Tab-separated table of C-alpha atoms and ligand atoms in Angstrom:
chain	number	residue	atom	x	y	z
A	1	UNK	CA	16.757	322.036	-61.587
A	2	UNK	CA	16.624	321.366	-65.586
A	3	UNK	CA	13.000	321.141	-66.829
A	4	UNK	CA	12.233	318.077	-68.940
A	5	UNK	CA	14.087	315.978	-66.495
A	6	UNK	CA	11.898	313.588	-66.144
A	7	UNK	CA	13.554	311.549	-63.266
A	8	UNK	CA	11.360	308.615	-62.655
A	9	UNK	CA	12.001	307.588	-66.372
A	10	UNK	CA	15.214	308.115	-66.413
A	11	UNK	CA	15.750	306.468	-63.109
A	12	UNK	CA	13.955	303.268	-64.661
A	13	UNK	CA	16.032	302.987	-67.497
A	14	UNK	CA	19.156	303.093	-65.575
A	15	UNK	CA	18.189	300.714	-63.348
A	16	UNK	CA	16.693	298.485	-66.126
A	17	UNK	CA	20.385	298.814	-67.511
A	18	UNK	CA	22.439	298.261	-64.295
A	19	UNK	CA	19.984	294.593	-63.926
A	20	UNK	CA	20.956	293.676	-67.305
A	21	UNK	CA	24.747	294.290	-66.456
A	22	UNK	CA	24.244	291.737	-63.507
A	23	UNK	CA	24.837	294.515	-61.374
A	24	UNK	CA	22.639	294.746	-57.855
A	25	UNK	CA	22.987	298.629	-57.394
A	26	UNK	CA	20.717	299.892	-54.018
A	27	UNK	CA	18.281	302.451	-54.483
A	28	UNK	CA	20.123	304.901	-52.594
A	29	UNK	CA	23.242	304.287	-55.160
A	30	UNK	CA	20.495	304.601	-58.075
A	31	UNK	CA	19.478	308.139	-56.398
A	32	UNK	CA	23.281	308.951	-56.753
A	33	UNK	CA	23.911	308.268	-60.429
A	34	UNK	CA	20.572	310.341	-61.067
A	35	UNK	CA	22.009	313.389	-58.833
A	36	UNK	CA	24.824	312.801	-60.663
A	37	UNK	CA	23.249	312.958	-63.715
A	38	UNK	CA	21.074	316.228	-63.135
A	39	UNK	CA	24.288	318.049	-62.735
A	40	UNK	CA	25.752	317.129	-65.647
A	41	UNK	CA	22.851	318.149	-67.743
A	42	UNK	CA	22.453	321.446	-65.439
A	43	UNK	CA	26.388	322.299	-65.749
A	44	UNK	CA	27.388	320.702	-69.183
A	45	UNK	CA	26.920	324.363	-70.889
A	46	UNK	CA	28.321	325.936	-68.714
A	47	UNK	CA	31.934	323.710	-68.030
A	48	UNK	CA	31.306	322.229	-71.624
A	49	UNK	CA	31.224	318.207	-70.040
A	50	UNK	CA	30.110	316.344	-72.549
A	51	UNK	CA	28.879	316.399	-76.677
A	52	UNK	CA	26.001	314.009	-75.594
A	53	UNK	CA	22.537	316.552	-74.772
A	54	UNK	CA	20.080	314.164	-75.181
A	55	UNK	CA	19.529	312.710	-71.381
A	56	UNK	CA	18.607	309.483	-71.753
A	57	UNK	CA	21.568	309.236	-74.169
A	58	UNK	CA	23.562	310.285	-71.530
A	59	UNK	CA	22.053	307.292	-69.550
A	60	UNK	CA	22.996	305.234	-71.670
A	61	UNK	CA	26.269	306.383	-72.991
A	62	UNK	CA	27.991	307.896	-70.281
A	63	UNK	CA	26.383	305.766	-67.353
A	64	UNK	CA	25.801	302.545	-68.015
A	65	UNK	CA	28.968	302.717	-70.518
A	66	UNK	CA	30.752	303.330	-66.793
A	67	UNK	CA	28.911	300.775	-64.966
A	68	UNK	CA	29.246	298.024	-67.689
A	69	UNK	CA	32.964	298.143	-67.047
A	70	UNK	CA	32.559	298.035	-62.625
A	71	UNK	CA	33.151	293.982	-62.946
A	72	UNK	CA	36.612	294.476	-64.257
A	73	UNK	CA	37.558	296.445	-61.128
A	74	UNK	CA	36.471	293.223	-59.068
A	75	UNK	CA	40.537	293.168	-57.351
A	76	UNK	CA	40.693	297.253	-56.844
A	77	UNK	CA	41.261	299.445	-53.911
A	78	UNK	CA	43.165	302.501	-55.199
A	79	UNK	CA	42.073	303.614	-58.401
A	80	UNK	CA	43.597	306.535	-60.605
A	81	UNK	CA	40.949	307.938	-63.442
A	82	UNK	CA	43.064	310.270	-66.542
A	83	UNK	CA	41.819	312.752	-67.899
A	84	UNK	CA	38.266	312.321	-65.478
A	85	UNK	CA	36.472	315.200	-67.998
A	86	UNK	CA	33.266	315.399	-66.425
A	87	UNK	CA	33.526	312.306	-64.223
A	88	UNK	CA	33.750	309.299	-66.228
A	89	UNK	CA	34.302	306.564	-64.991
A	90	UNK	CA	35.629	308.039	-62.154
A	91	UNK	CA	32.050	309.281	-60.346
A	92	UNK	CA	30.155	306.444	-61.358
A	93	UNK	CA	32.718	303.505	-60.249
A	94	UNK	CA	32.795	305.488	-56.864
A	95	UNK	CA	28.897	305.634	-56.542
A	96	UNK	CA	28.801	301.686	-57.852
A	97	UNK	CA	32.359	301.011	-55.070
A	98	UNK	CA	31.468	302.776	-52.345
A	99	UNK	CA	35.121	300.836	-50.857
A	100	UNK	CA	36.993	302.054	-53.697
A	101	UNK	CA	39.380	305.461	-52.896
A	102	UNK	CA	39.299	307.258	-56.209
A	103	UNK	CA	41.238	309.811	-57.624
A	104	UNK	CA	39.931	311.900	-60.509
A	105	UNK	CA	42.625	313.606	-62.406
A	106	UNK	CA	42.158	316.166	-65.424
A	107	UNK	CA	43.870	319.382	-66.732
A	108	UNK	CA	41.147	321.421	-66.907
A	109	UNK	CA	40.403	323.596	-63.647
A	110	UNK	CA	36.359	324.440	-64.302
A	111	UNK	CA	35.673	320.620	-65.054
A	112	UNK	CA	37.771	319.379	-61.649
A	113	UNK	CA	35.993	322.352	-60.106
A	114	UNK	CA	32.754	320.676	-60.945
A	115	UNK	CA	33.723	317.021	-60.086
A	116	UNK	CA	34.673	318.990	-56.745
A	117	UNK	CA	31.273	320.130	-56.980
A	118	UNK	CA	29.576	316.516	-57.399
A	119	UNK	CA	31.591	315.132	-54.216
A	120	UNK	CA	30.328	317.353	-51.980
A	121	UNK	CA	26.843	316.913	-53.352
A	122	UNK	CA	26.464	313.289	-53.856
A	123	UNK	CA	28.509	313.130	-50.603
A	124	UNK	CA	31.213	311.095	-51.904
A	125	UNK	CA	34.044	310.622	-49.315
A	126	UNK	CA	36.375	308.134	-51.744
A	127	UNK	CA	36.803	310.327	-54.284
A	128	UNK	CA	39.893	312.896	-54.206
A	129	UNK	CA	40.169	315.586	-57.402
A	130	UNK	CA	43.608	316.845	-58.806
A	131	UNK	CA	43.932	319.508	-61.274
A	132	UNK	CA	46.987	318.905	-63.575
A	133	UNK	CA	48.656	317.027	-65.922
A	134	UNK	CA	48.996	313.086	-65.180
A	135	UNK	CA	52.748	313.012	-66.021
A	136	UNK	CA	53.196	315.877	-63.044
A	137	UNK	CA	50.974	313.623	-60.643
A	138	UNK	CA	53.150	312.050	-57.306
A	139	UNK	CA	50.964	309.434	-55.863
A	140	UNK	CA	52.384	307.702	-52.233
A	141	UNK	CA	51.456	304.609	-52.019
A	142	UNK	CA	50.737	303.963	-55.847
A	143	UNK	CA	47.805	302.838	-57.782
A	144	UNK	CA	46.588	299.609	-58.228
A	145	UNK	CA	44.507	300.741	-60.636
A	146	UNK	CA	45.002	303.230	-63.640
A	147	UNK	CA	41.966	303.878	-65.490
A	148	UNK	CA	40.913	306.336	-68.776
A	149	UNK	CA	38.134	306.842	-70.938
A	150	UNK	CA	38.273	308.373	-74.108
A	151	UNK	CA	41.783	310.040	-73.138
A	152	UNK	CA	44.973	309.133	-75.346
A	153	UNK	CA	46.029	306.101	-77.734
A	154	UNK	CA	47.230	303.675	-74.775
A	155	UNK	CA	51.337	303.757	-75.384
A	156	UNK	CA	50.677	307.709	-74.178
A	157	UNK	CA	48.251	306.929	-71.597
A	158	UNK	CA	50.943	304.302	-70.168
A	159	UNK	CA	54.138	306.291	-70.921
A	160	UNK	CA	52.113	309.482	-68.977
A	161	UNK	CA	50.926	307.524	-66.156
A	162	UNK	CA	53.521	304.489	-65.426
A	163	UNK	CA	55.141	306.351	-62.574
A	164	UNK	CA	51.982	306.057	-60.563
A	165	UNK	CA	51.335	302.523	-60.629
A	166	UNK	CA	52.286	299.814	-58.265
A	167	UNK	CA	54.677	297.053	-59.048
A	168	UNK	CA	51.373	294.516	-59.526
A	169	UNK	CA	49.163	296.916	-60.324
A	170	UNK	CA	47.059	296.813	-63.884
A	171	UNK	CA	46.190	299.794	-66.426
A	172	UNK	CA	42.040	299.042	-67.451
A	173	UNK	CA	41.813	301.139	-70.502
A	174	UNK	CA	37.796	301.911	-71.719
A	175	UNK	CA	37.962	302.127	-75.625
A	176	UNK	CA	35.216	301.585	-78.317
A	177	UNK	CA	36.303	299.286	-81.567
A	178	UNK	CA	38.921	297.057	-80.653
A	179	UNK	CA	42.133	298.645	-80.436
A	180	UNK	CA	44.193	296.065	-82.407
A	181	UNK	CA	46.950	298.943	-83.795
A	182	UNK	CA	47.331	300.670	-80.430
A	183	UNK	CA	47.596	297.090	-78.650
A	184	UNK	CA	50.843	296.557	-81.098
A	185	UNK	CA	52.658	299.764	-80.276
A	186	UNK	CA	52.674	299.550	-76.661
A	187	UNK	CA	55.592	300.762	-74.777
A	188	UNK	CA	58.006	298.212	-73.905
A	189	UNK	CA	57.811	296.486	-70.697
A	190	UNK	CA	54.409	296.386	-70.961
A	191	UNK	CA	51.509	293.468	-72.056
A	192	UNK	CA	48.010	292.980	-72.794
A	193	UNK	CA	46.796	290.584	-70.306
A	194	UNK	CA	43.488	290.406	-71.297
A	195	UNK	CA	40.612	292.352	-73.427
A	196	UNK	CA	37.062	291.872	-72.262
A	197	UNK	CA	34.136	292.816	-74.962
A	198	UNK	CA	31.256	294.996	-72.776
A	199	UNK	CA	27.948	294.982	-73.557
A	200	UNK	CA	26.342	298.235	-73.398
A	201	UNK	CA	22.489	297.618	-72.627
A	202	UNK	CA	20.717	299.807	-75.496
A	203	UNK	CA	24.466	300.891	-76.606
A	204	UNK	CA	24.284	299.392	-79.920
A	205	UNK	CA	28.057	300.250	-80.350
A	206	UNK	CA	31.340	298.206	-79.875
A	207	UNK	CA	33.242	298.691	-76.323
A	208	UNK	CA	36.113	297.404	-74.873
A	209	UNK	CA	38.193	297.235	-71.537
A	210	UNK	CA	41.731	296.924	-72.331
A	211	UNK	CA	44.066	295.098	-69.249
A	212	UNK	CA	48.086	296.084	-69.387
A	213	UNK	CA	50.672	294.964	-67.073
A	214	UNK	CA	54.118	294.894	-66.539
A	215	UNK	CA	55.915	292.303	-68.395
A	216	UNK	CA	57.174	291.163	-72.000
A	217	UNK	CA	54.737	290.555	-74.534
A	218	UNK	CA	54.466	287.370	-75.883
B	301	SAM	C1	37.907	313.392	-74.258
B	301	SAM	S1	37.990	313.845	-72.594
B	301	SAM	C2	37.361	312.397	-71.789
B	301	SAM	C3	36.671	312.732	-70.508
B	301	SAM	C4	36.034	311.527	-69.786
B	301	SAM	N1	37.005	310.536	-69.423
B	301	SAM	C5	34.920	310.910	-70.604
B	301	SAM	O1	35.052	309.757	-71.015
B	301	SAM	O2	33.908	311.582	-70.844
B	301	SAM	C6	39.741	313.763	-72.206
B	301	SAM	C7	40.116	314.553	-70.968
B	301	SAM	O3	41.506	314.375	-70.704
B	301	SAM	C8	42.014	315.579	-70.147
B	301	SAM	N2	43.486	315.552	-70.318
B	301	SAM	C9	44.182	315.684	-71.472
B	301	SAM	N3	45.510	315.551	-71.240
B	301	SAM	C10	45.653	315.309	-69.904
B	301	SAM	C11	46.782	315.057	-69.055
B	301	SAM	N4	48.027	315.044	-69.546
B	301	SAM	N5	46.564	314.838	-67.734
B	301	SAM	C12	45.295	314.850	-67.241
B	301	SAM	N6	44.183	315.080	-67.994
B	301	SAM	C13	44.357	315.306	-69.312
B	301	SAM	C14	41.274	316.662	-70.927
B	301	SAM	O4	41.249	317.889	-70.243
B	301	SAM	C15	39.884	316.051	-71.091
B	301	SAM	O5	39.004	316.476	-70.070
Protein backbone atom coordinates (compact mmCIF):
# COMPACT_ATOMS: atom_id res chain seq x y z
CA UNK A 1 0.00 0.00 0.00
CA UNK A 2 0.87 3.94 -0.43
CA UNK A 3 3.22 5.15 2.36
CA UNK A 4 2.06 8.29 4.15
CA UNK A 5 -1.38 6.88 4.32
CA UNK A 6 -2.00 7.49 7.46
CA UNK A 7 -5.42 5.66 7.86
CA UNK A 8 -6.53 6.24 11.35
CA UNK A 9 -6.46 10.06 10.55
CA UNK A 10 -7.93 9.91 7.64
CA UNK A 11 -10.54 7.53 8.83
CA UNK A 12 -11.38 10.20 11.66
CA UNK A 13 -11.88 12.93 9.48
CA UNK A 14 -14.24 11.15 7.32
CA UNK A 15 -16.17 10.03 9.88
CA UNK A 16 -16.06 13.45 11.67
CA UNK A 17 -17.52 14.62 8.18
CA UNK A 18 -20.17 11.89 7.53
CA UNK A 19 -21.60 12.99 11.58
CA UNK A 20 -21.75 16.46 10.52
CA UNK A 21 -23.77 15.46 7.30
CA UNK A 22 -26.34 13.75 9.74
CA UNK A 23 -25.30 10.70 8.25
CA UNK A 24 -24.99 7.36 10.70
CA UNK A 25 -22.45 5.41 8.44
CA UNK A 26 -21.28 1.79 10.36
CA UNK A 27 -17.80 1.20 10.87
CA UNK A 28 -17.65 -1.49 8.48
CA UNK A 29 -19.10 1.13 5.70
CA UNK A 30 -16.32 3.67 7.11
CA UNK A 31 -13.63 0.72 6.41
CA UNK A 32 -15.12 0.75 2.80
CA UNK A 33 -14.81 4.41 1.83
CA UNK A 34 -11.11 4.15 3.29
CA UNK A 35 -10.40 0.91 0.99
CA UNK A 36 -11.88 2.84 -1.40
CA UNK A 37 -9.86 5.57 -0.89
CA UNK A 38 -6.34 3.74 -0.74
CA UNK A 39 -6.99 2.67 -4.24
CA UNK A 40 -7.58 5.72 -5.59
CA UNK A 41 -4.45 7.23 -4.25
CA UNK A 42 -2.51 3.81 -5.18
CA UNK A 43 -4.06 3.78 -8.91
CA UNK A 44 -4.72 7.57 -9.64
CA UNK A 45 -1.17 7.69 -11.60
CA UNK A 46 -1.51 5.08 -13.10
CA UNK A 47 -5.50 5.35 -14.69
CA UNK A 48 -5.07 9.24 -14.19
CA UNK A 49 -8.54 9.37 -11.61
CA UNK A 50 -8.47 12.40 -10.27
CA UNK A 51 -6.37 16.16 -10.22
CA UNK A 52 -6.83 16.09 -6.36
CA UNK A 53 -3.19 14.31 -4.72
CA UNK A 54 -3.40 15.62 -1.53
CA UNK A 55 -5.40 12.69 0.55
CA UNK A 56 -7.15 14.30 2.95
CA UNK A 57 -8.27 16.64 0.13
CA UNK A 58 -9.51 13.81 -1.46
CA UNK A 59 -11.50 13.16 1.82
CA UNK A 60 -12.90 15.93 1.68
CA UNK A 61 -13.52 16.71 -1.90
CA UNK A 62 -14.27 13.63 -3.50
CA UNK A 63 -15.87 11.77 -0.39
CA UNK A 64 -17.72 13.64 1.66
CA UNK A 65 -18.63 15.90 -1.57
CA UNK A 66 -20.41 12.24 -2.51
CA UNK A 67 -21.84 11.56 0.77
CA UNK A 68 -23.21 15.15 1.36
CA UNK A 69 -25.49 14.53 -1.59
CA UNK A 70 -26.77 10.51 -0.20
CA UNK A 71 -30.03 12.41 1.42
CA UNK A 72 -31.25 13.44 -1.96
CA UNK A 73 -31.34 9.79 -3.08
CA UNK A 74 -33.78 9.16 0.00
CA UNK A 75 -36.75 7.63 -2.90
CA UNK A 76 -33.95 5.56 -5.10
CA UNK A 77 -33.60 2.00 -6.08
CA UNK A 78 -32.01 1.99 -9.56
CA UNK A 79 -29.51 4.49 -9.99
CA UNK A 80 -27.50 5.37 -13.29
CA UNK A 81 -23.99 7.41 -12.53
CA UNK A 82 -22.48 9.35 -16.19
CA UNK A 83 -19.46 9.61 -16.82
CA UNK A 84 -18.50 7.54 -13.15
CA UNK A 85 -14.49 8.71 -13.81
CA UNK A 86 -12.99 7.16 -10.95
CA UNK A 87 -16.16 6.36 -9.01
CA UNK A 88 -17.89 9.39 -8.03
CA UNK A 89 -20.65 9.33 -6.73
CA UNK A 90 -21.24 6.15 -7.96
CA UNK A 91 -18.82 3.98 -5.31
CA UNK A 92 -19.50 6.02 -2.48
CA UNK A 93 -23.55 6.17 -2.74
CA UNK A 94 -23.21 2.28 -3.10
CA UNK A 95 -20.93 1.90 0.06
CA UNK A 96 -23.40 4.66 1.97
CA UNK A 97 -26.88 2.39 0.06
CA UNK A 98 -25.92 -0.81 0.45
CA UNK A 99 -29.98 -1.39 -1.15
CA UNK A 100 -29.24 0.75 -3.96
CA UNK A 101 -28.34 -1.32 -7.55
CA UNK A 102 -25.88 1.02 -9.19
CA UNK A 103 -24.65 1.33 -12.46
CA UNK A 104 -21.39 3.15 -13.17
CA UNK A 105 -21.07 4.23 -16.70
CA UNK A 106 -17.92 6.00 -18.37
CA UNK A 107 -16.09 5.94 -21.78
CA UNK A 108 -12.93 5.28 -20.70
CA UNK A 109 -11.93 1.42 -20.53
CA UNK A 110 -8.73 1.67 -17.84
CA UNK A 111 -10.94 3.86 -15.40
CA UNK A 112 -14.19 1.23 -15.68
CA UNK A 113 -11.44 -1.37 -15.48
CA UNK A 114 -10.53 0.04 -12.14
CA UNK A 115 -14.10 0.70 -10.77
CA UNK A 116 -14.26 -3.14 -11.85
CA UNK A 117 -11.36 -3.39 -9.75
CA UNK A 118 -12.93 -1.59 -6.52
CA UNK A 119 -16.17 -3.96 -6.70
CA UNK A 120 -14.50 -6.90 -6.37
CA UNK A 121 -12.36 -5.49 -3.60
CA UNK A 122 -14.68 -3.60 -1.46
CA UNK A 123 -17.04 -6.51 -2.31
CA UNK A 124 -19.71 -4.50 -3.71
CA UNK A 125 -22.55 -6.67 -5.18
CA UNK A 126 -24.97 -3.45 -6.28
CA UNK A 127 -22.76 -1.97 -8.38
CA UNK A 128 -22.67 -3.04 -12.25
CA UNK A 129 -19.79 -1.16 -14.64
CA UNK A 130 -20.40 -0.35 -18.43
CA UNK A 131 -17.80 0.88 -20.67
CA UNK A 132 -19.28 3.25 -23.35
CA UNK A 133 -20.89 6.15 -24.23
CA UNK A 134 -24.27 7.03 -22.22
CA UNK A 135 -26.24 7.85 -25.43
CA UNK A 136 -25.32 3.99 -26.66
CA UNK A 137 -26.49 2.66 -23.10
CA UNK A 138 -30.01 0.22 -23.28
CA UNK A 139 -31.16 -0.08 -19.77
CA UNK A 140 -34.45 -2.73 -19.18
CA UNK A 141 -36.29 -1.71 -16.72
CA UNK A 142 -35.11 2.06 -16.65
CA UNK A 143 -33.62 4.26 -14.09
CA UNK A 144 -35.18 5.93 -11.47
CA UNK A 145 -32.34 7.69 -10.93
CA UNK A 146 -29.80 9.47 -13.34
CA UNK A 147 -26.95 10.90 -11.64
CA UNK A 148 -23.44 12.94 -12.84
CA UNK A 149 -20.75 14.71 -11.33
CA UNK A 150 -18.66 17.02 -12.98
CA UNK A 151 -19.77 15.50 -16.51
CA UNK A 152 -21.59 17.90 -19.12
CA UNK A 153 -23.69 21.30 -18.88
CA UNK A 154 -27.16 19.54 -17.89
CA UNK A 155 -29.29 20.10 -21.41
CA UNK A 156 -26.35 17.43 -22.73
CA UNK A 157 -26.35 15.35 -19.76
CA UNK A 158 -30.34 15.08 -20.21
CA UNK A 159 -30.47 15.01 -24.05
CA UNK A 160 -27.54 11.96 -23.68
CA UNK A 161 -29.23 10.13 -21.03
CA UNK A 162 -33.24 10.67 -21.35
CA UNK A 163 -33.71 7.32 -23.02
CA UNK A 164 -32.75 5.57 -19.84
CA UNK A 165 -34.99 7.02 -17.43
CA UNK A 166 -38.33 5.92 -16.22
CA UNK A 167 -41.52 7.74 -16.86
CA UNK A 168 -41.34 9.16 -12.92
CA UNK A 169 -38.01 8.94 -12.59
CA UNK A 170 -35.71 12.24 -11.62
CA UNK A 171 -32.15 13.39 -13.09
CA UNK A 172 -29.97 14.61 -9.54
CA UNK A 173 -27.28 16.58 -11.17
CA UNK A 174 -23.97 17.37 -8.59
CA UNK A 175 -22.65 20.88 -9.72
CA UNK A 176 -20.58 23.55 -7.80
CA UNK A 177 -21.88 27.45 -8.18
CA UNK A 178 -25.36 27.50 -8.91
CA UNK A 179 -26.11 26.70 -12.32
CA UNK A 180 -28.60 29.54 -13.05
CA UNK A 181 -27.60 29.70 -17.15
CA UNK A 182 -27.63 25.93 -17.63
CA UNK A 183 -31.03 25.70 -15.53
CA UNK A 184 -32.52 28.18 -18.43
CA UNK A 185 -31.45 26.17 -21.45
CA UNK A 186 -32.79 22.94 -20.53
CA UNK A 187 -34.20 20.74 -23.13
CA UNK A 188 -37.79 20.96 -23.53
CA UNK A 189 -40.00 18.69 -21.72
CA UNK A 190 -38.01 18.95 -18.96
CA UNK A 191 -38.14 21.09 -15.29
CA UNK A 192 -36.23 21.94 -12.34
CA UNK A 193 -38.12 20.59 -9.51
CA UNK A 194 -36.01 21.55 -6.95
CA UNK A 195 -32.19 22.73 -6.13
CA UNK A 196 -30.86 21.82 -2.72
CA UNK A 197 -27.58 23.91 -1.46
CA UNK A 198 -24.99 21.03 0.20
CA UNK A 199 -22.82 21.73 2.73
CA UNK A 200 -19.51 20.29 2.32
CA UNK A 201 -17.98 19.80 5.96
CA UNK A 202 -14.39 21.57 5.58
CA UNK A 203 -15.40 22.18 1.70
CA UNK A 204 -15.34 25.82 1.91
CA UNK A 205 -16.75 25.90 -1.71
CA UNK A 206 -20.34 26.29 -3.18
CA UNK A 207 -22.24 22.84 -4.19
CA UNK A 208 -25.34 22.04 -5.51
CA UNK A 209 -27.75 19.05 -6.36
CA UNK A 210 -29.79 19.92 -9.25
CA UNK A 211 -33.51 17.83 -9.48
CA UNK A 212 -35.06 17.59 -13.30
CA UNK A 213 -38.15 15.92 -14.29
CA UNK A 214 -40.38 15.48 -16.93
CA UNK A 215 -42.76 18.21 -17.42
CA UNK A 216 -43.18 21.98 -18.64
CA UNK A 217 -41.39 24.54 -16.90
CA UNK A 218 -43.17 27.03 -15.28
C1 LIG B 1 -14.65 15.18 -15.41
S1 LIG B 1 -14.90 13.47 -15.35
C2 LIG B 1 -15.88 13.30 -13.88
C3 LIG B 1 -15.64 11.99 -13.21
C4 LIG B 1 -16.40 11.80 -11.88
N1 LIG B 1 -17.82 11.86 -12.06
C5 LIG B 1 -15.95 12.78 -10.83
O1 LIG B 1 -16.75 13.62 -10.41
O2 LIG B 1 -14.78 12.73 -10.42
C6 LIG B 1 -16.11 13.16 -16.64
C7 LIG B 1 -16.14 11.71 -17.09
O3 LIG B 1 -17.16 11.55 -18.07
C8 LIG B 1 -16.74 10.57 -19.00
N2 LIG B 1 -17.56 10.74 -20.22
C9 LIG B 1 -17.49 11.76 -21.12
N3 LIG B 1 -18.44 11.60 -22.07
C10 LIG B 1 -19.14 10.47 -21.76
C11 LIG B 1 -20.26 9.80 -22.35
N4 LIG B 1 -20.83 10.26 -23.47
N5 LIG B 1 -20.72 8.67 -21.76
C12 LIG B 1 -20.13 8.20 -20.62
N6 LIG B 1 -19.07 8.80 -20.01
C13 LIG B 1 -18.58 9.92 -20.57
C14 LIG B 1 -15.25 10.85 -19.15
O4 LIG B 1 -14.54 9.74 -19.64
C15 LIG B 1 -14.84 11.23 -17.73
O5 LIG B 1 -14.35 10.12 -17.02
Amino acid sequence: MRSGFDRSALSQRLADGSRALGLSLSDAQLSQLMDYLQLLAKWNSVYNLTAVRDLSQMVTQHLLDSLAAVPAFAAATRVLDVGAGGGLPGIVLAVARPDLAITLIDTVHKKTAFLTQVKAELGLQNVTVKTGRVEQLQADPPFDVITSRAFAELKDFITWSSHLLSPDGCFLALKGVYPREEMERLPQGWTVVEVVALDVPGLGAERHIVRIQRGEQQ
